[in-house]
Amino acid sequence: MSVPLRSATLYSNGYPFPLLTSPGWAMPDREFRGSRAGYRHGMDRITEIWGARTPHARDTPWPERVDLQLADGLAESDVDSWVQSACVLCSNGCGCDIAVKDGRVVGVRGRAADVVNRGRLGPKGLFGSWQAHRTDRLTTPLIRRGGRLVETDWDTAMAEVVRRSQELLRESGPLSHGFYTSGQLFLEEYYTLGVIGKAGVGTPHMDGNTRLCTATAAAALKETFGSDGQPACYADVEACDALFLFGHNMAETQTVLWSRVLDRLEGPDRPLLVAVDPRRTKVAEAADVHLAPLPGTNLAFMNGLLRELVEHGWVDRDYVSAHTIGFDDLVATVEPYTPEHVAEICRVSPADLRRAAEIFGTSRRVLSTVLQGFYQSHQATAAACQVNNLHLLRGLIGEPGCGVLQMNGQPTAQNTRECGADGDLPGFRNWDNPAHVEELANLWNVDPLTIPHWAPPTHAMQIWRYAEQGSIRFLWISATNPAVSLPELSRIRSILSSDDLFVVAQDAFRTETTELADVVLPAAMWGEKQGTFTNASRVVHLSEQAVLPPGQARSDLDIFLDYAHRMGFRDRDGNPLITWKDPEGAFDAWRECSRGRPCDYTSLSYAELRGGSGIPWPHGQERLYTDNVFPTAAEECEDYGHDLLTGAGVTPEQYRAARPDGRAFLKALEHTPPPESPSAEYPFLCTTGRTAYHFHTRTKTGRSKPLRDAAPEPWVELSAADAAGLGVEEGDVVRVESARGGVEVPVRTGRCRDGVVFLPFHYGYWDSGSGEHDRAANELTLTEWDPVSKQPLFKISAVRITRKD
Amino acid sequence: MHLATYLGLLHGSLRTLADAFREVASGHGDEPDVRLTCHTLANRIDRQAEKLAPVVERYGEHREAEPERLHAAGLDSARGGGVGLLRDLQDLYALTSFTDITWTVVGQAAQGLRDTELIQVVHACEQDTARQLAWLKTRIKQSAPQALIVG
Ligand code: SF4
């Protein structure tokens, strides 16, 4: 059984690439059979995505259930060693042990002691986390010679990277450099990259693909509470009386967290469930109330909910006056959003809206989660802030069962945000606060002017724009695949193919992106290197090295350290800027950097993280804001905030004048129409999203046979009425096309509301077997973003659908 | 009373400003945030003009006959490239500042006349104008280094 191979004619970029011949690239010789999956419970975990139920009552602990997957023919007793880790295939970060036999990864088992999953793993964790290890890997550096990528050695590859880097620094300075990283590396790697970029090179052009998945979570937390940091924890699922999922298809995006919810839904004292999603997802099916606002109208919907709370007096006035500012403005802003008015804008039933508001307003403990349905939409930050506002109006935060989970998409997105590998300064420091910049300058022993802080750090979409315009000429991409994951792919391909742009791509596999790079660096993956990462509920896990990387592949940390060494980055006294040499050294440096900040890691260490469960920052604290004091003091806050309509920055003077002093901001905004709406030419609204069997661009999950077989090809979902209107049936191939591009995919009917269609975003071209660009959802998405979080609007593209005969 | 002259001036400058925002929006379509925000702000400036209309009617709008003296010159066409964007945003900043101070002048007169309707209009529109200036400043600060150093 093999992964479909990339053929020499696969890419229509003009470069035919030879196949990689790495030893042992094929699937492990021991095959899986579905029936053996998760065998401790005798269940096929491809079809039974959430596994067996362990129902329990409110305020009782979530029972353990250990899930296990081993290569066929192996039993637990055959395994040589179990190496502690956590799964990196979504933001849940389920604790697990990696099974090793004869120096190879042969399986995975959930850790019963872990607070995140109590032993459970989902299909991706069971099959996707390790089966790609020996499959089709990049094992040597590649360098472009005469238009083709050819194998080379590390010295040649790194010398070329350093030569171009130094040349451009001499010619044009640090603004010629951009670093585009990931939500899939380890904390130690991000922090090292952050120091290299900010204090070594000194460029503001650093971001990650976390901009695509988690930027709005961070932005909404900063706008409301003054700093990033997840207020709630997963144990709140056990304690809540009502659960609201806003644009969060948890059943597919974090399958183990959904198992946790199902165990409450099927137990005594079932919490009420409200789903806000334009599709009839599994979450929506399980919900007491399902609301399906039209894409592009989330803010109008939220304003309607808030208005109902105010109207019915479901507001804790004492809490609001003691712990928030902005109540009067909020009330005035939401005033026009009567249920009937909201119904007109969002096309939801006013009765359902009233019922949802009543559930929020009258349940004793409410937990809310938010994800891409809000984050990748029009007025994203504003809508996500309104979820925070609902909780603040009732004072439902910082207590068991009460709180907000502004979720992350990717497994280590939290660390990209914390460590400064995205736009932010490390340790949730404020770029506009000279004292914060001074702290970093002292820590790194560099001139504060080296650290770019004259404007907000450059967000990903702007980095790509500068590359397009030719002012960024050196772009280092690590552990991500923008040629499939960014919007409007034809544009991204043309930027990456430009002769003027020197592209370094660092990955474990050849991807659509590496094929367009000038230098490709083979990276070790999970299980082949050591490091820590933090999940969506602030829980930090240590992931140990279980096996050696294949061929010449190196850890991302070693690659960054090598670059720093070769570039000769120095501090103010002429000593090496980066003093650590291994993951634990990097972690210790990061602990110092985080000292005293909201994300304080000083009480964590590798020793502390070994054995037992992952541990949340700060200091093992389950929930933030238990004292109702928020990090909004001017000296402490991570950001002075923005105008939610335009993204205009609030000045330090304006911020101080508002005297937030520990109170949270109730920021409100009126709804405005989305930038793209259906027209006669493009009559449908297209949204994109993740599905249960795949992650990101399938570089790992697409190489696991059970996951690949479960969802081998993309599709489009239409409502039954729309399918009938178009005269198409389940399985018919259609072209879904926007003004920017299109895909050709078979139809699935049923789950969407009329007028809205859905495309999974995972599929690219490495295994498409055709030279056409007609498979990736991002062919048709648009280059637009939220004004505050700068997260692209993947969820709103106007498309037309035509039948292919 | 010269208030009517000033109302005329203000009304005219709002139209000029809205046109200028639209010109920058269409001239810089490859900067999606500029395009979108300029459109949003232009629409809101239209709303300012609408709010002002009944007051203008009440006082009788008086158009200044010497445009070079009191009228803000608009933006003929958008410039290209990174530096062009910077210059256009700066022009918008200057035009918006002119409107901003004109609102201030009109607001002072409204106070003197105890014209509650006009006071409310001025109050709402001044906040919106502050938002325009804040956005322009944010965007200019973001663009300047790249445009001037490596653009
Ligand atoms: S829920 Fe996420 S972290 Fe947990 S096993 Fe599944 S993919 Fe891995």
PDB file of N, CA, C and O in Angstrom, chain A residues 306-307 309-324 327-328 331 392-395 666:
ATOM      1  N   LEU A 306     -26.887  39.943  22.950  1.00  0.00           N
ATOM      2  CA  LEU A 306     -26.552  40.881  24.036  1.00  0.00           C
ATOM      3  C   LEU A 306     -27.748  41.770  24.359  1.00  0.00           C
ATOM      4  O   LEU A 306     -28.037  42.048  25.521  1.00  0.00           O
ATOM      5  N   ARG A 307     -28.439  42.199  23.331  1.00  0.00           N
ATOM      6  CA  ARG A 307     -29.598  43.065  23.558  1.00  0.00           C
ATOM      7  C   ARG A 307     -30.661  42.348  24.388  1.00  0.00           C
ATOM      8  O   ARG A 307     -31.258  42.930  25.289  1.00  0.00           O
ATOM      9  N   LEU A 309     -30.148  40.024  26.580  1.00  0.00           N
ATOM     10  CA  LEU A 309     -29.675  39.957  27.965  1.00  0.00           C
ATOM     11  C   LEU A 309     -29.987  41.258  28.698  1.00  0.00           C
ATOM     12  O   LEU A 309     -30.497  41.245  29.832  1.00  0.00           O
ATOM     13  N   VAL A 310     -29.702  42.380  28.027  1.00  0.00           N
ATOM     14  CA  VAL A 310     -29.937  43.690  28.638  1.00  0.00           C
ATOM     15  C   VAL A 310     -31.442  43.893  28.841  1.00  0.00           C
ATOM     16  O   VAL A 310     -31.904  44.276  29.916  1.00  0.00           O
ATOM     17  N   GLU A 311     -32.187  43.595  27.788  1.00  0.00           N
ATOM     18  CA  GLU A 311     -33.640  43.792  27.781  1.00  0.00           C
ATOM     19  C   GLU A 311     -34.326  43.045  28.935  1.00  0.00           C
ATOM     20  O   GLU A 311     -35.242  43.553  29.560  1.00  0.00           O
ATOM     21  N   HIS A 312     -33.864  41.817  29.207  1.00  0.00           N
ATOM     22  CA  HIS A 312     -34.514  41.010  30.244  1.00  0.00           C
ATOM     23  C   HIS A 312     -33.855  41.141  31.606  1.00  0.00           C
ATOM     24  O   HIS A 312     -34.197  40.415  32.530  1.00  0.00           O
ATOM     25  N   GLY A 313     -32.891  42.031  31.671  1.00  0.00           N
ATOM     26  CA  GLY A 313     -32.228  42.230  32.965  1.00  0.00           C
ATOM     27  C   GLY A 313     -31.364  41.056  33.387  1.00  0.00           C
ATOM     28  O   GLY A 313     -31.087  40.878  34.571  1.00  0.00           O
ATOM     29  N   TRP A 314     -30.919  40.251  32.420  1.00  0.00           N
ATOM     30  CA  TRP A 314     -30.008  39.144  32.751  1.00  0.00           C
ATOM     31  C   TRP A 314     -28.573  39.679  32.821  1.00  0.00           C
ATOM     32  O   TRP A 314     -27.662  39.203  32.128  1.00  0.00           O
ATOM     33  N   VAL A 315     -28.413  40.703  33.620  1.00  0.00           N
ATOM     34  CA  VAL A 315     -27.126  41.385  33.740  1.00  0.00           C
ATOM     35  C   VAL A 315     -26.806  41.513  35.223  1.00  0.00           C
ATOM     36  O   VAL A 315     -27.674  41.900  36.012  1.00  0.00           O
ATOM     37  N   ASP A 316     -25.577  41.169  35.599  1.00  0.00           N
ATOM     38  CA  ASP A 316     -25.142  41.343  36.980  1.00  0.00           C
ATOM     39  C   ASP A 316     -24.574  42.757  37.108  1.00  0.00           C
ATOM     40  O   ASP A 316     -23.407  43.004  36.835  1.00  0.00           O
ATOM     41  N   ARG A 317     -25.441  43.694  37.500  1.00  0.00           N
ATOM     42  CA  ARG A 317     -25.067  45.109  37.508  1.00  0.00           C
ATOM     43  C   ARG A 317     -23.864  45.388  38.412  1.00  0.00           C
ATOM     44  O   ARG A 317     -23.018  46.212  38.091  1.00  0.00           O
ATOM     45  N   ASP A 318     -23.830  44.734  39.561  1.00  0.00           N
ATOM     46  CA  ASP A 318     -22.721  44.976  40.496  1.00  0.00           C
ATOM     47  C   ASP A 318     -21.402  44.557  39.860  1.00  0.00           C
ATOM     48  O   ASP A 318     -20.401  45.264  39.940  1.00  0.00           O
ATOM     49  N   TYR A 319     -21.444  43.375  39.222  1.00  0.00           N
ATOM     50  CA  TYR A 319     -20.226  42.885  38.577  1.00  0.00           C
ATOM     51  C   TYR A 319     -19.801  43.859  37.484  1.00  0.00           C
ATOM     52  O   TYR A 319     -18.639  44.249  37.395  1.00  0.00           O
ATOM     53  N   VAL A 320     -20.771  44.241  36.667  1.00  0.00           N
ATOM     54  CA  VAL A 320     -20.469  45.104  35.527  1.00  0.00           C
ATOM     55  C   VAL A 320     -19.855  46.420  36.006  1.00  0.00           C
ATOM     56  O   VAL A 320     -18.853  46.894  35.463  1.00  0.00           O
ATOM     57  N   SER A 321     -20.417  47.010  37.061  1.00  0.00           N
ATOM     58  CA  SER A 321     -19.863  48.310  37.459  1.00  0.00           C
ATOM     59  C   SER A 321     -18.518  48.154  38.157  1.00  0.00           C
ATOM     60  O   SER A 321     -17.671  49.029  38.059  1.00  0.00           O
ATOM     61  N   ALA A 322     -18.298  47.048  38.835  1.00  0.00           N
ATOM     62  CA  ALA A 322     -17.019  46.882  39.532  1.00  0.00           C
ATOM     63  C   ALA A 322     -15.894  46.435  38.601  1.00  0.00           C
ATOM     64  O   ALA A 322     -14.740  46.813  38.796  1.00  0.00           O
ATOM     65  N   HIS A 323     -16.216  45.629  37.568  1.00  0.00           N
ATOM     66  CA  HIS A 323     -15.132  44.946  36.842  1.00  0.00           C
ATOM     67  C   HIS A 323     -15.061  45.226  35.350  1.00  0.00           C
ATOM     68  O   HIS A 323     -14.296  44.585  34.643  1.00  0.00           O
ATOM     69  N   THR A 324     -15.922  46.114  34.853  1.00  0.00           N
ATOM     70  CA  THR A 324     -15.869  46.372  33.408  1.00  0.00           C
ATOM     71  C   THR A 324     -15.972  47.874  33.136  1.00  0.00           C
ATOM     72  O   THR A 324     -16.406  48.633  34.006  1.00  0.00           O
ATOM     73  N   PHE A 327     -20.101  49.799  29.490  1.00  0.00           N
ATOM     74  CA  PHE A 327     -21.450  49.223  29.465  1.00  0.00           C
ATOM     75  C   PHE A 327     -22.438  50.107  28.703  1.00  0.00           C
ATOM     76  O   PHE A 327     -23.201  49.615  27.868  1.00  0.00           O
ATOM     77  N   ASP A 328     -22.417  51.417  28.975  1.00  0.00           N
ATOM     78  CA  ASP A 328     -23.410  52.292  28.331  1.00  0.00           C
ATOM     79  C   ASP A 328     -23.245  52.289  26.808  1.00  0.00           C
ATOM     80  O   ASP A 328     -24.233  52.243  26.074  1.00  0.00           O
ATOM     81  N   VAL A 331     -24.676  49.047  25.449  1.00  0.00           N
ATOM     82  CA  VAL A 331     -26.137  49.041  25.408  1.00  0.00           C
ATOM     83  C   VAL A 331     -26.630  49.868  24.223  1.00  0.00           C
ATOM     84  O   VAL A 331     -27.526  49.454  23.479  1.00  0.00           O
ATOM     85  N   LEU A 392     -19.099  38.664  30.585  1.00  0.00           N
ATOM     86  CA  LEU A 392     -18.850  39.772  31.517  1.00  0.00           C
ATOM     87  C   LEU A 392     -20.168  40.358  32.020  1.00  0.00           C
ATOM     88  O   LEU A 392     -20.282  40.720  33.191  1.00  0.00           O
ATOM     89  N   LEU A 393     -21.175  40.443  31.158  1.00  0.00           N
ATOM     90  CA  LEU A 393     -22.451  41.012  31.597  1.00  0.00           C
ATOM     91  C   LEU A 393     -23.041  40.203  32.747  1.00  0.00           C
ATOM     92  O   LEU A 393     -23.669  40.741  33.640  1.00  0.00           O
ATOM     93  N   ARG A 394     -22.829  38.897  32.717  1.00  0.00           N
ATOM     94  CA  ARG A 394     -23.374  38.067  33.797  1.00  0.00           C
ATOM     95  C   ARG A 394     -22.326  37.728  34.862  1.00  0.00           C
ATOM     96  O   ARG A 394     -22.613  37.008  35.814  1.00  0.00           O
ATOM     97  N   GLY A 395     -21.116  38.231  34.678  1.00  0.00           N
ATOM     98  CA  GLY A 395     -20.058  37.921  35.648  1.00  0.00           C
ATOM     99  C   GLY A 395     -19.698  36.444  35.668  1.00  0.00           C
ATOM    100  O   GLY A 395     -19.283  35.910  36.695  1.00  0.00           O
ATOM    101  N   LEU A 666     -15.729  46.302  27.688  1.00  0.00           N
ATOM    102  CA  LEU A 666     -16.894  45.829  26.932  1.00  0.00           C
ATOM    103  C   LEU A 666     -16.880  46.596  25.614  1.00  0.00           C
ATOM    104  O   LEU A 666     -17.374  47.715  25.536  1.00  0.00           O
TER     105      LEU A 666
END
